[in-house]
């Protein structure tokens, strides 16, 4: 199964290095369709950093500002190609990313990217673009459709969840999973479960917030608040779907700050206030500490294999149940149990 990657950063590095280490326990199933994670072959990468482009893919994944270094991958068949910068580099991370200054019109960029994908034999593409890369995200979705590749959108530009793109995917014979990847057990999943627990115990949630801090380039990029619109919507709607009655002033979900020494560690702080019998209130405060990239990798491994296995079986368009389980802003929000049950049903049908 040949995979192309947009954004040769920490998320991709953690995915590949985890596969190299033989990780399997975090997957929803060891085999999906014909594919184990050991069948994923990374045949092309696209990035804007001068440090990474025009280098073998197994070398590019260790270049700054990447921080994941669990195991050394010694060889690869893939190459890291230059991608158009567009809006993919925020002002806070420009020096870290060291973007190239290659000047080409967008049609030339598209043609050359399609040529590289064709030469690589890629069958599925995953977008790991930074938050706020709206133009770049749309460019790569268009490339995926033009190339006829299975598509996974790990970033919070609303593509797979948009009916217009779903129509394009169906017409082109593409299976797609998106948008905005959850962690295996990340802030959004934990927050939703705590809210659901209160509801199940007949307590009415009155106020809630979620604050996240981390030390990788994702969090540094998000210091530029103008880039956060779709990310904040994605994270907020994932929680609000469980408590739709909450007014805007009573719910806050979103990234907060960048702390360099945390590196790939993410800290999440969740607060909930609920109404109890007799007008009394109860409060929950919760802290989650997790390696942000290890948390994301198994989700990508499942999404990629589901997309390709569905295409092998003639199933096209936005995949609703897998997207609801694996992503924050799917075409249809579902409770985790239902989304997992339906996803496992789909996976069984793909055997």
Coordinates of C-alpha atoms in Angstrom, one line a residue:
X1 CA 0.0 0.0 0.0
X2 CA 1.8 3.1 -1.3
X3 CA 1.3 6.3 0.7
X4 CA 2.1 9.9 0.0
X5 CA 2.4 12.5 2.8
X6 CA 1.9 16.2 2.7
X7 CA 3.8 17.8 5.6
X8 CA 6.9 15.8 6.5
X9 CA 6.7 16.8 10.2
X10 CA 6.5 15.2 13.6
X11 CA 3.1 13.5 13.1
X12 CA 4.4 11.6 10.1
X13 CA 7.7 10.9 11.7
X14 CA 6.0 9.3 14.7
X15 CA 3.7 7.3 12.5
X16 CA 6.6 5.8 10.5
X17 CA 8.9 5.3 13.5
X18 CA 6.1 3.5 15.4
X19 CA 5.5 1.2 12.4
X20 CA 9.3 0.5 12.3
X21 CA 9.2 -0.4 16.0
X22 CA 6.3 -2.9 15.3
X23 CA 3.6 -1.1 17.3
X24 CA 0.2 -2.8 16.9
X25 CA -1.8 -2.6 20.2
X26 CA -3.1 0.9 19.6
X27 CA -4.9 0.0 16.3
X28 CA -8.6 -0.7 16.0
X29 CA -7.6 -3.9 14.2
X30 CA -4.3 -5.4 13.3
X31 CA -5.4 -6.0 9.7
X32 CA -7.9 -3.9 7.7
X33 CA -8.8 -5.3 4.3
X34 CA -5.5 -6.7 3.0
X35 CA -3.4 -4.4 5.0
X36 CA -1.3 -4.6 8.2
X37 CA 0.6 -1.4 9.1
X38 CA 3.8 -3.2 8.0
X39 CA 2.3 -2.9 4.5
X40 CA 2.3 0.9 4.5
X41 CA 5.1 2.0 2.1
X42 CA 5.8 5.8 2.2
X43 CA 6.7 6.6 -1.4
X44 CA 6.5 10.4 -1.6
X45 CA 6.5 13.3 0.8
X46 CA 5.9 17.0 0.1
X47 CA 7.1 19.9 2.2
X48 CA 8.1 23.5 2.1
X49 CA 11.3 23.4 4.2
X50 CA 14.6 23.8 2.5
X51 CA 16.1 21.3 5.0
X52 CA 13.8 18.5 3.9
X53 CA 13.0 18.9 0.2
X54 CA 15.1 17.0 -2.4
X55 CA 16.2 14.5 0.2
X56 CA 15.3 10.9 0.8
X57 CA 12.2 10.7 2.9
X58 CA 13.9 8.7 5.7
X59 CA 16.4 11.5 6.1
X60 CA 13.9 14.3 5.9
X61 CA 11.8 13.1 8.9
X62 CA 14.7 13.8 11.3
X63 CA 15.3 17.4 10.2
X64 CA 14.4 20.4 12.4
X65 CA 11.9 21.3 13.7
X66 CA 11.0 17.6 14.0
X67 CA 11.7 16.2 17.4
X68 CA 10.6 12.5 17.2
X69 CA 13.7 10.3 17.4
X70 CA 12.6 6.9 18.8
X71 CA 14.3 4.7 16.2
X72 CA 16.5 5.3 13.2
X73 CA 15.1 4.4 9.8
X74 CA 18.0 3.6 7.5
X75 CA 16.4 3.6 4.0
X76 CA 13.3 4.4 2.1
X77 CA 12.0 4.3 -1.5
X78 CA 10.4 7.8 -1.2
X79 CA 11.7 11.3 -1.8
X80 CA 10.7 14.6 -0.3
X81 CA 9.5 16.9 -3.0
X82 CA 9.0 20.7 -2.8
X83 CA 5.4 21.9 -2.2
X84 CA 3.9 25.4 -2.8
X85 CA 4.1 27.5 0.4
X86 CA 0.8 29.4 -0.1
X87 CA -0.4 30.0 3.5
X88 CA 1.3 26.9 5.0
X89 CA 3.9 28.8 7.1
X90 CA 2.8 31.1 9.9
X91 CA 4.8 34.1 11.1
X92 CA 5.8 32.4 14.4
X93 CA 7.3 29.3 12.7
X94 CA 8.9 30.8 9.6
X95 CA 12.4 30.6 10.9
X96 CA 11.9 27.1 12.2
X97 CA 10.5 25.8 8.9
X98 CA 13.0 27.6 6.7
X99 CA 10.6 27.7 3.7
X100 CA 12.0 27.6 0.2
X101 CA 11.6 30.6 -2.2
X102 CA 10.8 28.7 -5.4
X103 CA 8.6 30.8 -7.7
X104 CA 6.1 29.0 -9.8
X105 CA 2.5 29.6 -10.8
X106 CA -0.1 27.3 -9.2
X107 CA -0.8 25.3 -12.3
X108 CA 2.9 24.5 -12.7
X109 CA 3.0 23.4 -9.0
X110 CA -0.1 21.2 -9.5
X111 CA 1.3 19.6 -12.7
X112 CA 4.7 18.8 -11.0
X113 CA 3.1 17.4 -7.9
X114 CA 0.8 15.2 -10.0
X115 CA 3.8 14.0 -11.9
X116 CA 5.7 13.1 -8.7
X117 CA 2.7 11.3 -7.3
X118 CA 2.3 9.3 -10.6
X119 CA 5.9 8.4 -10.6
X120 CA 5.8 7.2 -7.0
X121 CA 2.8 5.0 -7.6
X122 CA 1.0 6.5 -4.5
X123 CA -2.5 5.2 -3.9
X124 CA -3.5 7.2 -0.7
X125 CA -2.4 10.6 0.5
X126 CA -2.6 12.1 4.0
X127 CA -2.5 15.8 4.7
X128 CA -0.6 16.8 7.8
X129 CA -0.6 20.5 7.0
X130 CA -0.3 23.0 9.8
X131 CA -3.4 24.7 11.3
X132 CA -4.4 27.7 9.3
X133 CA -3.2 26.4 5.9
X134 CA -6.6 26.9 4.3
X135 CA -5.3 27.6 0.7
X136 CA -2.7 24.8 0.9
X137 CA -5.3 22.3 2.2
X138 CA -7.6 23.1 -0.7
X139 CA -4.7 22.8 -3.2
X140 CA -3.9 19.3 -1.9
X141 CA -7.5 18.1 -1.8
X142 CA -7.7 19.2 -5.5
X143 CA -4.5 17.3 -6.2
X144 CA -5.8 14.2 -4.5
X145 CA -9.0 14.3 -6.6
X146 CA -7.1 14.9 -9.8
X147 CA -4.7 12.0 -9.1
X148 CA -7.6 9.7 -7.9
X149 CA -5.9 9.0 -4.5
X150 CA -7.6 7.9 -1.3
X151 CA -7.6 10.9 1.0
X152 CA -7.1 11.4 4.7
X153 CA -7.3 15.0 6.0
X154 CA -5.6 15.1 9.4
X155 CA -5.9 19.0 9.7
X156 CA -8.8 21.2 10.5
X157 CA -9.8 22.6 7.1
X158 CA -13.3 21.4 6.4
X159 CA -13.0 19.3 3.3
X160 CA -14.2 15.7 3.9
X161 CA -17.1 17.1 6.0
X162 CA -18.2 19.4 3.1
X163 CA -20.9 17.9 0.8
X164 CA -19.3 19.5 -2.3
X165 CA -16.1 17.6 -1.7
X166 CA -17.9 14.4 -0.8
X167 CA -19.5 14.7 -4.3
X168 CA -16.1 15.1 -5.9
X169 CA -14.7 12.1 -4.1
X170 CA -17.6 9.9 -5.1
X171 CA -17.5 10.9 -8.7
X172 CA -13.7 10.3 -8.8
X173 CA -13.9 6.9 -7.0
X174 CA -12.1 8.1 -3.9
X175 CA -12.6 7.1 -0.3
X176 CA -11.9 9.9 2.2
X177 CA -11.5 10.2 6.0
X178 CA -11.5 13.6 7.8
X179 CA -11.4 16.3 9.1
X180 CA -9.0 17.1 11.9
X181 CA -7.5 14.0 13.5
X182 CA -8.3 13.1 17.1
X183 CA -5.7 11.6 19.4
X184 CA -6.1 7.9 20.4
X185 CA -7.0 9.3 23.8
X186 CA -6.6 13.0 23.5
X187 CA -8.2 16.2 24.9
X188 CA -11.3 16.1 22.7
X189 CA -12.0 12.4 23.4
X190 CA -11.6 12.8 27.2
X191 CA -13.6 16.0 27.3
X192 CA -16.5 14.4 25.4
X193 CA -16.5 11.4 27.7
X194 CA -16.6 13.5 30.8
X195 CA -19.5 15.5 29.5
X196 CA -21.3 12.3 28.5
X197 CA -20.7 10.9 32.0
X198 CA -22.3 13.9 33.7
X199 CA -25.3 13.6 31.3
X200 CA -25.6 9.9 31.9
X201 CA -25.7 10.6 35.7
X202 CA -28.4 13.2 35.1
X203 CA -26.3 16.2 35.9
X204 CA -26.7 19.3 33.6
X205 CA -23.4 20.8 32.4
X206 CA -23.5 24.6 32.9
X207 CA -19.9 25.6 32.0
X208 CA -16.9 24.0 30.6
X209 CA -13.5 24.8 29.2
X210 CA -10.5 23.0 27.7
X211 CA -7.0 24.6 27.6
X212 CA -4.1 22.9 25.8
X213 CA -0.4 23.7 25.9
X214 CA 2.5 22.0 24.2
X215 CA 6.1 22.6 23.0
X216 CA 6.2 21.5 19.3
X217 CA 5.8 23.5 16.1
X218 CA 2.0 22.9 16.1
X219 CA 1.6 24.9 19.2
X220 CA 4.1 27.6 18.2
X221 CA 2.2 28.0 14.9
X222 CA -1.1 28.4 16.8
X223 CA 0.3 31.5 18.6
X224 CA -0.9 33.2 15.5
X225 CA -4.5 33.4 16.5
X226 CA -5.7 34.4 13.1
X227 CA -4.9 30.8 11.9
X228 CA -7.1 29.2 14.6
X229 CA -10.6 29.8 13.2
X230 CA -11.3 26.3 11.8
X231 CA -9.3 24.6 14.6
X232 CA -11.4 26.2 17.3
X233 CA -14.6 25.4 15.4
X234 CA -13.5 21.8 15.0
X235 CA -12.6 21.3 18.7
X236 CA -15.6 23.2 20.0
X237 CA -18.2 21.4 17.8
X238 CA -16.8 18.0 18.9
X239 CA -17.7 18.9 22.5
X240 CA -20.8 21.0 21.8
X241 CA -22.3 18.1 19.9
X242 CA -22.7 16.3 23.3
X243 CA -24.1 19.5 25.0
X244 CA -25.8 21.5 22.2
X245 CA -27.7 23.7 24.6
X246 CA -24.7 25.5 26.0
X247 CA -24.4 29.2 25.1
X248 CA -21.2 30.4 23.5
X249 CA -20.1 32.2 26.7
X250 CA -20.3 29.0 28.7
X251 CA -18.0 26.8 26.5
X252 CA -14.4 27.4 25.6
X253 CA -12.4 24.8 23.8
X254 CA -9.1 25.6 22.1
X255 CA -5.3 25.8 22.1
X256 CA -3.8 28.2 24.6
X257 CA -0.1 28.5 24.6
X258 CA 3.4 27.3 23.5
X259 CA 5.9 26.2 26.1
X260 CA 9.1 25.2 24.3
X261 CA 10.6 22.8 26.9
X262 CA 7.5 20.6 26.7
X263 CA 8.6 19.5 23.2
X264 CA 6.1 16.9 22.0
X265 CA 4.4 16.7 25.3
X266 CA 0.9 18.1 25.4
X267 CA -0.9 19.1 28.6
X268 CA -4.6 19.5 28.6
X269 CA -6.7 21.1 31.4
X270 CA -10.4 20.4 31.5
X271 CA -13.0 22.1 33.7
X272 CA -16.7 21.3 34.0
X273 CA -19.4 22.8 36.2
X274 CA -22.7 21.0 36.6
X275 CA -26.1 21.6 38.3
X276 CA -26.8 19.2 41.1
X277 CA -29.9 18.5 43.3
X278 CA -31.2 21.5 45.3
X279 CA -29.5 24.0 43.2
X280 CA -26.0 23.0 44.4
X281 CA -23.1 22.9 42.0
X282 CA -20.4 20.3 41.4
X283 CA -17.1 20.8 39.6
X284 CA -14.6 18.6 37.9
X285 CA -11.0 19.5 37.1
X286 CA -8.9 17.2 35.0
X287 CA -5.3 17.2 33.6
X288 CA -4.1 15.0 30.8
X289 CA -0.4 14.6 29.9
X290 CA 0.4 12.8 26.7
X291 CA 3.0 12.6 23.9
X292 CA 1.0 14.5 21.2
X293 CA 2.5 12.6 18.2
X294 CA 2.3 9.1 19.7
X295 CA -1.3 9.9 20.4
X296 CA -2.0 10.7 16.8
X297 CA -0.1 8.0 14.9
X298 CA -2.4 5.0 15.3
X299 CA -5.3 7.1 14.2
X300 CA -3.5 7.9 11.0
X301 CA -2.5 4.2 10.5
X302 CA -6.2 3.2 10.8
X303 CA -7.5 6.0 8.6
X304 CA -5.1 5.3 5.8
X305 CA -5.8 1.5 5.7
X306 CA -9.6 2.0 5.9
X307 CA -9.5 4.5 3.0
X308 CA -7.5 2.2 0.8
X309 CA -9.5 -1.0 1.8
X310 CA -12.8 0.8 1.0
X311 CA -11.5 1.8 -2.4
X312 CA -10.4 -1.8 -3.1
X313 CA -14.1 -2.8 -2.4
X314 CA -15.7 0.0 -4.4
X315 CA -16.8 2.1 -1.5
X316 CA -16.3 5.8 -2.2
X317 CA -16.9 9.3 -0.8
X318 CA -16.7 10.6 2.7
X319 CA -16.6 7.6 5.1
X320 CA -18.9 8.7 7.9
X321 CA -18.4 6.2 10.7
X322 CA -14.6 6.0 10.5
X323 CA -14.5 9.8 10.2
X324 CA -16.7 10.1 13.3
X325 CA -14.4 7.8 15.3
X326 CA -11.1 9.1 14.1
X327 CA -11.7 12.8 13.5
X328 CA -12.9 15.8 15.4
X329 CA -15.0 17.4 12.5
X330 CA -16.5 14.5 10.6
X331 CA -19.5 14.7 8.1
X332 CA -21.7 13.4 11.0
X333 CA -20.9 13.5 14.7
X334 CA -21.5 10.3 16.6
X335 CA -20.9 9.0 20.1
X336 CA -17.7 7.1 20.3
X337 CA -19.3 3.7 20.9
X338 CA -21.6 3.9 17.9
X339 CA -18.9 5.2 15.7
X340 CA -16.5 2.4 16.7
X341 CA -19.2 -0.2 16.4
X342 CA -20.1 0.9 12.8
X343 CA -16.4 1.3 11.9
X344 CA -15.7 -2.3 13.1
X345 CA -18.7 -3.5 11.1
X346 CA -17.3 -1.8 8.0
X347 CA -13.9 -3.3 8.6
X348 CA -15.4 -6.8 9.0
X349 CA -17.2 -6.3 5.7
X350 CA -13.9 -5.4 4.0
X351 CA -12.3 -8.8 5.0

